[in-house]
XYZ file of C-alpha atoms in Angstrom:
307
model
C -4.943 38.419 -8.735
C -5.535 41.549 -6.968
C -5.810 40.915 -2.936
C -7.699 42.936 -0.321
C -6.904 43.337 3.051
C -3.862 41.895 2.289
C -2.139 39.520 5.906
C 0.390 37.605 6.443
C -0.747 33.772 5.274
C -0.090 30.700 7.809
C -2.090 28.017 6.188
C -2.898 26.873 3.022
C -5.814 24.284 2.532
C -5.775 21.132 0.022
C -9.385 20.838 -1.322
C -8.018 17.566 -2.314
C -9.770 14.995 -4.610
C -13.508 15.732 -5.568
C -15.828 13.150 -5.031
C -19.544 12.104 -4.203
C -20.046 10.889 -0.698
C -20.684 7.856 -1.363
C -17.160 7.702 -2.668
C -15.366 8.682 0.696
C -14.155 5.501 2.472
C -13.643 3.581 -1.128
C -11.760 6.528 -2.037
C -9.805 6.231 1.267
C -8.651 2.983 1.153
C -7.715 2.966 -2.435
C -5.395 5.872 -1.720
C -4.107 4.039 1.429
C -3.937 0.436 -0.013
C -2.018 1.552 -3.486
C 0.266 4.228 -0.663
C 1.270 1.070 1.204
C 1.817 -1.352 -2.242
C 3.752 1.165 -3.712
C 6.514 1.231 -0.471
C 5.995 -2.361 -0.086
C 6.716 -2.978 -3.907
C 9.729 -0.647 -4.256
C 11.642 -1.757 -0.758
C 11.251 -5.746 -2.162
C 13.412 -3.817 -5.658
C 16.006 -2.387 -3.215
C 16.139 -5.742 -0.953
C 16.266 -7.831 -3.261
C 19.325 -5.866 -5.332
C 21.088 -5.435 -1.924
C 21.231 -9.137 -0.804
C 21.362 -10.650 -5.062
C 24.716 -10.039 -6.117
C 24.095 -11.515 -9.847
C 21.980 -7.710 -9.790
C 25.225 -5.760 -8.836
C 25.139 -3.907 -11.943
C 25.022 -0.201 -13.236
C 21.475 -1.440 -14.547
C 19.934 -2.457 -11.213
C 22.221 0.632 -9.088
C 19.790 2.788 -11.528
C 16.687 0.792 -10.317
C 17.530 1.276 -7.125
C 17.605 5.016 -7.576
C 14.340 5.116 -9.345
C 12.907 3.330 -6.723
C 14.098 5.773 -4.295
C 12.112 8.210 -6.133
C 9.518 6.921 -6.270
C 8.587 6.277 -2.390
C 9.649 10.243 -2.217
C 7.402 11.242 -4.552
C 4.643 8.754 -3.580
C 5.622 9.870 0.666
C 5.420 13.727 -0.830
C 1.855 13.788 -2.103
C -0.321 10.685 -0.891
C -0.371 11.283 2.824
C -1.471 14.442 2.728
C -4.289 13.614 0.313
C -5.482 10.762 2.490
C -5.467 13.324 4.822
C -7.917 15.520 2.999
C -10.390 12.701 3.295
C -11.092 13.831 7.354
C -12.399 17.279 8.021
C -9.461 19.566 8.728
C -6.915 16.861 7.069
C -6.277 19.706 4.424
C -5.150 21.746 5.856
C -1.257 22.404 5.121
C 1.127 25.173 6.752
C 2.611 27.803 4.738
C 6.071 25.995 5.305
C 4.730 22.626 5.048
C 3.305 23.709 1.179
C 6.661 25.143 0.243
C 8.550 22.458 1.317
C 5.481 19.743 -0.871
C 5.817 21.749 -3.991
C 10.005 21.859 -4.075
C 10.709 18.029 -2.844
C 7.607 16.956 -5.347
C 9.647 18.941 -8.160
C 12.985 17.854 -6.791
C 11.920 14.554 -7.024
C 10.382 14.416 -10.550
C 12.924 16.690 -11.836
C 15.629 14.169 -10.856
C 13.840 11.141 -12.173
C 13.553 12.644 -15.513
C 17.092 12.978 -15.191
C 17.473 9.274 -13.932
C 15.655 8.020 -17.113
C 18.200 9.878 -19.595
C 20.914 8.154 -17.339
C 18.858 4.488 -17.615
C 18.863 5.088 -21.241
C 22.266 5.981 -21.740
C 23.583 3.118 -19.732
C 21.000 0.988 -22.045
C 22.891 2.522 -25.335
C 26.504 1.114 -23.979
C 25.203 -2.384 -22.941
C 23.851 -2.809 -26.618
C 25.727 -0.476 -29.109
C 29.019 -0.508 -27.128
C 29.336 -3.350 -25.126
C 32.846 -4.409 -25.421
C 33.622 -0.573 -23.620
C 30.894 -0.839 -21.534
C 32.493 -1.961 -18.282
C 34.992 0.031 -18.622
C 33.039 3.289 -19.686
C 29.922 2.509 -17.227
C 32.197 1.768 -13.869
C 31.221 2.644 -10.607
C 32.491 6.213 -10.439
C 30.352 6.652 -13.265
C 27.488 5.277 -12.272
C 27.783 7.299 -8.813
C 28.826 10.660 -10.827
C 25.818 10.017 -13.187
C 23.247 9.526 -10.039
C 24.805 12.591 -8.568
C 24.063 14.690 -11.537
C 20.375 13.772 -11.805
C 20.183 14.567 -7.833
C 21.319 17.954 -8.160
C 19.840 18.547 -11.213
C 16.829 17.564 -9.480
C 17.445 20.075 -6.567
C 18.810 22.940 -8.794
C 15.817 23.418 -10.671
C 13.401 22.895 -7.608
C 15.110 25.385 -5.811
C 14.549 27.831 -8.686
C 10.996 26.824 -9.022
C 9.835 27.309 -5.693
C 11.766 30.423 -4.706
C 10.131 31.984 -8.120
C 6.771 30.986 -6.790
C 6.626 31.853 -3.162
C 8.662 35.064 -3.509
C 5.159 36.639 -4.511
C 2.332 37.755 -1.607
C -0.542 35.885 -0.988
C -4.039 37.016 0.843
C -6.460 35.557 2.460
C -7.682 33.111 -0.344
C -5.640 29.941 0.924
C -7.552 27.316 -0.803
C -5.588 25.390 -3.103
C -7.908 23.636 -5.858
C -5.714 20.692 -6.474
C -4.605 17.380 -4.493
C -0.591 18.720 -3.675
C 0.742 22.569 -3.521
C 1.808 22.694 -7.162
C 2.972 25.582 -8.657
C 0.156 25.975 -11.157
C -2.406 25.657 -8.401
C -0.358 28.201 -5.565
C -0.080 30.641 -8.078
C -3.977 30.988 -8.641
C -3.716 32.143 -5.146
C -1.240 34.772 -5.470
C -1.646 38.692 -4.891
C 0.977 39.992 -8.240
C 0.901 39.261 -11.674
C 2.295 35.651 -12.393
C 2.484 35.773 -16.044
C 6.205 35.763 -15.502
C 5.850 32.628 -12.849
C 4.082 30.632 -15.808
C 6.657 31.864 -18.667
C 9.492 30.818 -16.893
C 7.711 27.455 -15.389
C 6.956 26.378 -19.194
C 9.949 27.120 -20.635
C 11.936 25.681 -17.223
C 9.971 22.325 -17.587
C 9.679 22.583 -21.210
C 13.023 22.410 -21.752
C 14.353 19.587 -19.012
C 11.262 17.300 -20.258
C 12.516 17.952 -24.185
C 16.297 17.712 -23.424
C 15.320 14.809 -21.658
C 13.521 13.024 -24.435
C 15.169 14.011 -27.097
C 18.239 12.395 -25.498
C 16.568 8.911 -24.777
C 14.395 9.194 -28.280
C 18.679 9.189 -29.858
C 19.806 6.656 -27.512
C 16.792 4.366 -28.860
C 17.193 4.975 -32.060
C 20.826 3.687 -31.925
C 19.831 0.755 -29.530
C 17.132 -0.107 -32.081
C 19.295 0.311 -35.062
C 21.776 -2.033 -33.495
C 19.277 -4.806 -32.513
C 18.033 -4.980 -35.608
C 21.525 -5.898 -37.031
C 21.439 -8.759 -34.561
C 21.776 -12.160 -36.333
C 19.787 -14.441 -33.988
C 16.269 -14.372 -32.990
C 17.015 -14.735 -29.832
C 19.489 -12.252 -29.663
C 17.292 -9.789 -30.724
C 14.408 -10.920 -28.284
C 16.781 -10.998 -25.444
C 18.107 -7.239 -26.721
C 14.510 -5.794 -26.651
C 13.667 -7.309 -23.653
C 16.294 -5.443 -21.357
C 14.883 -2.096 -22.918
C 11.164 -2.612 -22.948
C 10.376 -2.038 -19.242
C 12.448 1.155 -19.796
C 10.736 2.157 -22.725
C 7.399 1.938 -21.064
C 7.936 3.643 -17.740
C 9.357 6.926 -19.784
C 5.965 6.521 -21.903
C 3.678 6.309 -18.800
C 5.585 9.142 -17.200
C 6.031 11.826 -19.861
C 2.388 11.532 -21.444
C 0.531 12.619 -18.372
C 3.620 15.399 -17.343
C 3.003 16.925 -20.572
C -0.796 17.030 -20.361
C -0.157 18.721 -16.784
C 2.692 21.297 -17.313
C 3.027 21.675 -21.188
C -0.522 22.939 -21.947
C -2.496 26.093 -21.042
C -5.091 25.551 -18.228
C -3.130 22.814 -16.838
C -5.172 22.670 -13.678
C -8.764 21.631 -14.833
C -10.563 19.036 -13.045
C -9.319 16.449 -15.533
C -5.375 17.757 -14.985
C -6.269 16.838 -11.170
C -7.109 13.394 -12.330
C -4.104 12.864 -14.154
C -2.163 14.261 -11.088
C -3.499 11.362 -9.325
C -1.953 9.281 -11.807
C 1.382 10.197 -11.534
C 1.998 10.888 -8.162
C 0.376 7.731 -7.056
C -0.726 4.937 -10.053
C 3.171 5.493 -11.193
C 5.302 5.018 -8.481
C 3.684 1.020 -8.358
C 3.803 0.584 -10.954
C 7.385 1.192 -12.097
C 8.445 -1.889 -10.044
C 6.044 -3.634 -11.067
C 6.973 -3.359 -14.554
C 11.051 -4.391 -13.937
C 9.289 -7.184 -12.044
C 7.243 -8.851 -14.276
C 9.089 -7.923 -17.232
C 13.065 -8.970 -16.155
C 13.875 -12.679 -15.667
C 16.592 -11.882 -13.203
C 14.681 -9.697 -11.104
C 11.943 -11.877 -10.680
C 14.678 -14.899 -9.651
C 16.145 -12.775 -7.422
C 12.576 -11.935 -5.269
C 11.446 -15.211 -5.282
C 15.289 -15.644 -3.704
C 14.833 -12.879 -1.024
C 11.246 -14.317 0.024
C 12.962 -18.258 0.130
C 15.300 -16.579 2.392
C 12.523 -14.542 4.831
C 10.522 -17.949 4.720
């Protein structure tokens, strides 16, 4: 885009999520309610592996991790969009949008990353598990965390210097609910065919390395279940992979239907960006929760011990 009467830009403003009036304080304290579930949720996950030492494994020092994330990424966007729900609450400095769009990706970027780790460590416990304390120790585990954090940082460095190293005019409304790169660049004064190449092929690639990598690991963890004698064996096999399985599902479907696709910010792209920057982070703990006998021991532990 082409910009007139080109000035320096201060502000940027979040048009946020559209909605009938009607809408606004249900809306509001959905947004606020799920904001405050989701820390609640995750800090009960990193209590209640801090002060349970039957969960001092490489398993749960993952969990904790993702958990991590997931208040970031939750803290990153959903403030700021309840904040769009009072007149002026968009708007966003030029700073403050730069420093949204590369913690959001820094996050994300690094939880992809923590997912490839989750599987790996997965593959040991089942395929190699008379090596897996000594393979999966606790240099490992903090090398392999390390990795996906500056992984995580690496490529949202790249990504946002690429994206605000353009001009932009005096259009500063940004048709989405975060400063994503998609939705910044709409509002740039250059050509940013080169700003979309590189941010397809940059995602493309760590979402498909990613996936391909935990699609092997499960097909080795599934191959060796299978070849497990008992019934209960088996169950007890599947059941330590499942929750995994299904958070990697509920993230990567809606991430490719945002960033993997032409036109990725329609109206129904901003619904699914709603999804995963806010429905996802509760729901991850939720699902270790419900679905893992030893974290669910281990809460009910940590609340005895409050009461």
């Amino acid at each position: 885009m082409e910009c007139e009467n080109q000035t320096t830009l201060m502000n940027f403003v979040l048009l946020g999520v559209p909605y009938p009036p009607e809408l606004h304080v249900p809306l509001f304290l959905f947004f606020v309610c799920i904001y405050l579930l989701t820390l609640l949720s995750n800090l009960l996950v990193l209590l209640a592996v801090v002060y349970e030492p039957q969960l001092h494994k490489p398993m749960y020092w993952f969990l904790c991790h993702l958990s991590v994330l997931d208040i970031a990424t939750s803290t990153v966007v959903v403030p700021k969009l309840i904040a769009t729900f009072w007149e002026g609450g968009g708007i966003i400095s030029f700073a403050g949008c730069v420093n949204q769009l590369f913690f959001y990706h820094f996050v994300g970027c690094a939880e992809c990353f923590l997912y490839t780790v989750m599987a790996y460590d997965r593959f040991l416990a089942i395929c190699r598990p008379l090596h897996y304390g000594t393979i999966m120790n606790s240099k490992t585990c903090l090398w392999l965390v390390t990795g996906s954090w500056i992984g995580g940082c690496l490529h949202s460095a790249m990504e946002t210097a690429l994206t605000f190293h353009l001009s932009y005019g005096p259009d500063n409304k940004v048709n989405y609910i975060f400063c994503d790169i998609p939705a910044v660049l709409k509002l740039a004064c250059a050509d940013t065919s080169l700003n979309e190449m590189v941010t397809f092929v940059d995602v493309g690639i760590v979402a498909m390395t990613c996936f391909l990598l935990i699609l092997t690991s499960y097909v080795y963890i599934v191959s060796a279940i299978l070849r497990i004698r008992s019934a209960e064996g088996r169950q007890r096999a599947f059941s330590t992979c499942t929750s995994h399985v299904i958070i990697v599902m509920i993230c990567y479907i809606p991430l490719s239907f945002n960033y993997l696709r032409p036109g990725a910010q329609d109206p129904l792209g901003g619904v699914v960006a709603v999804f995963y920057t806010t429905v996802i982070p509760f729901l991850n703990p939720l699902i270790y929760t419900l679905r893992n006998k030893e974290m669910k021991v281990a809460i009910l532990r940590l609340n005895r011990r409050k009461a």
